mmCIF file of C-alpha atoms in Angstrom:
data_model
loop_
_atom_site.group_PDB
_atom_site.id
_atom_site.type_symbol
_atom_site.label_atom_id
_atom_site.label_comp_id
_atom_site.label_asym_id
_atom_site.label_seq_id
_atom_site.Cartn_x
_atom_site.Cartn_y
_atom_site.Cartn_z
ATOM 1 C CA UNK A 1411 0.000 0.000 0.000
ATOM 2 C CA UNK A 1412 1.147 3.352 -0.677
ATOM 3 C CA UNK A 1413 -0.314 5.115 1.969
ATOM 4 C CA UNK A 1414 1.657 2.719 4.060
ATOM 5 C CA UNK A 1415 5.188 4.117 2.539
ATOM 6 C CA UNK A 1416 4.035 7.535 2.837
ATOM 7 C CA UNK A 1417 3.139 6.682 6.218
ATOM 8 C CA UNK A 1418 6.510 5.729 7.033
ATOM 9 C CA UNK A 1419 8.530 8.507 5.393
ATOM 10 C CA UNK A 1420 6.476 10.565 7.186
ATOM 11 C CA UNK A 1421 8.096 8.617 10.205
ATOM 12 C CA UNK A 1422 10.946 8.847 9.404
ATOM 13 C CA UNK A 1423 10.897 12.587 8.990
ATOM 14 C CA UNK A 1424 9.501 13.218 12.162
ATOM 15 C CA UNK A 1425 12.229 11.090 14.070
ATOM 16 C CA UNK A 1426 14.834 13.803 12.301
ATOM 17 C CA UNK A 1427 13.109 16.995 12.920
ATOM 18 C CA UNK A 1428 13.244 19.266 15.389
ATOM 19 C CA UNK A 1429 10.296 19.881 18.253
ATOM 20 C CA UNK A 1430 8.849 22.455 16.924
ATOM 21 C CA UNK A 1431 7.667 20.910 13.965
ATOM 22 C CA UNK A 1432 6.925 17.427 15.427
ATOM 23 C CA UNK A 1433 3.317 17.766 16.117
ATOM 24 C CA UNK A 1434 2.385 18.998 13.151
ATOM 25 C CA UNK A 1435 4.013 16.119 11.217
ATOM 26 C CA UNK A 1436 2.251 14.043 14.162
ATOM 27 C CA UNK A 1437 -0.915 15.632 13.017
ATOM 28 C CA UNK A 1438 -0.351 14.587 9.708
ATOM 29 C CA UNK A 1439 1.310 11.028 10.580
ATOM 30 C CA UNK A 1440 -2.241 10.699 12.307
ATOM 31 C CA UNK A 1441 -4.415 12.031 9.084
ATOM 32 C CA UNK A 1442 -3.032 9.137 7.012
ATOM 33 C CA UNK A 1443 -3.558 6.321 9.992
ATOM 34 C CA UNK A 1444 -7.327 7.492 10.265
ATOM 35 C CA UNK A 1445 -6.948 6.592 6.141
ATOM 36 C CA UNK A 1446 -5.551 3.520 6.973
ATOM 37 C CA UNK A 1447 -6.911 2.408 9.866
ATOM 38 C CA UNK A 1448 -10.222 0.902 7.962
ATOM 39 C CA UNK A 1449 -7.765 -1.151 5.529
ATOM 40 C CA UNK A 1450 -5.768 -2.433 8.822
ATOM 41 C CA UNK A 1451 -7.527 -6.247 8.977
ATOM 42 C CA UNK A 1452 -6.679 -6.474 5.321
ATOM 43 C CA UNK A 1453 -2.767 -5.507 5.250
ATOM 44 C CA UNK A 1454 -0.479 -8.789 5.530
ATOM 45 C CA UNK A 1455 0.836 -9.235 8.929
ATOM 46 C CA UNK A 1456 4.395 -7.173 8.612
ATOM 47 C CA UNK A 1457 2.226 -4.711 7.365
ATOM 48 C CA UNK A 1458 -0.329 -3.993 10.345
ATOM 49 C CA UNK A 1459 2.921 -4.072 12.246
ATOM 50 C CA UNK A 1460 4.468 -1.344 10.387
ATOM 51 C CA UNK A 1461 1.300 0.295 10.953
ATOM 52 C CA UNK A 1462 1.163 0.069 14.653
ATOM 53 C CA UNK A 1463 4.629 1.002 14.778
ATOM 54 C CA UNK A 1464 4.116 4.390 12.730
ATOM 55 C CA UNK A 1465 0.509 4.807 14.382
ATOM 56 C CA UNK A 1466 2.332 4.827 17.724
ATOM 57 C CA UNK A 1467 5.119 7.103 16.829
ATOM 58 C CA UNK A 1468 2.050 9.905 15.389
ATOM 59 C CA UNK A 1469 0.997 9.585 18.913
ATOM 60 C CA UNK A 1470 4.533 10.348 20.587
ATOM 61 C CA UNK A 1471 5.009 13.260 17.854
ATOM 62 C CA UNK A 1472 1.394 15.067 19.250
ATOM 63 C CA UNK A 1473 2.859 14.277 22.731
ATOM 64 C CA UNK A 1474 0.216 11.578 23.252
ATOM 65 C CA UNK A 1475 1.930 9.248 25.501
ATOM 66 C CA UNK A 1476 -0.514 7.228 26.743
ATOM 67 C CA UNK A 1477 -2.174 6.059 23.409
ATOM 68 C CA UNK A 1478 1.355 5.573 22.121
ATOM 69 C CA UNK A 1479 1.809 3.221 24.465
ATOM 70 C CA UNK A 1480 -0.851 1.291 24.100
ATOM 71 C CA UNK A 1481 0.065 0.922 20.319
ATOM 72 C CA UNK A 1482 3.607 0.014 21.243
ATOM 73 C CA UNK A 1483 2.914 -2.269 23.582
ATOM 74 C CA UNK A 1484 -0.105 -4.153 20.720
ATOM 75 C CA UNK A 1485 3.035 -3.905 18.487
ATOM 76 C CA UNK A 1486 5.123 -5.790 21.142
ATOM 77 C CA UNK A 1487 2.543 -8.257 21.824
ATOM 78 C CA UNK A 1488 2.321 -9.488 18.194
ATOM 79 C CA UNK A 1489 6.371 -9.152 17.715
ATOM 80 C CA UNK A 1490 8.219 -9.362 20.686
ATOM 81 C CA UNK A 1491 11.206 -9.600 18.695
ATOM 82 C CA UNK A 1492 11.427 -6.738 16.364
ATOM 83 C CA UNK A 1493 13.712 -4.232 17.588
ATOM 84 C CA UNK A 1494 12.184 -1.010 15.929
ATOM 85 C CA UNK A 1495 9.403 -1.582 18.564
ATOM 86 C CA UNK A 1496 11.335 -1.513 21.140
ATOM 87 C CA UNK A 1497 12.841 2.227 20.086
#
């Protein structure tokens, strides 16, 4: 899915910018989950992690700790294993 990739530079980005501009590419990280978020049951499995992963880090870029974690830790559950969770 595309909207996956974008979803992930977008990511990516965020991790590299400075605070100022972090929520509002958290704001945006978030627009393209809602858009994704309705697909979720149909992505493959590495994909809904992905998603979880970058739906998690939207929430840490608006300062949203709480509902990070509980995507981080739904992320965990399902691949207890895969280091970029655990960042």
């Amino acid at each position: 899915p595309e909207l996956l990739g974008i979803l992930g530079g977008l990511s990516q980005v965020q991790e590299q910018t400075n605070s100022l501009l972090r929520p509002k590419l958290g704001q945006l990280q978030l627009t393209v989950s809602q858009l994704l978020l309705d697909r979720r049951d149909a992505m493959s499995q590495s994909e809904r992690e992905l998603f979880d992963l970058y739906h998690a880090r939207a929430y840490v870029a608006l300062g949203d700790d709480d509902r990070a974690i509980e995507w981080y830790e739904s992320a965990l559950a399902k691949a207890p294993r895969d280091k970029a969770a655990m960042r």
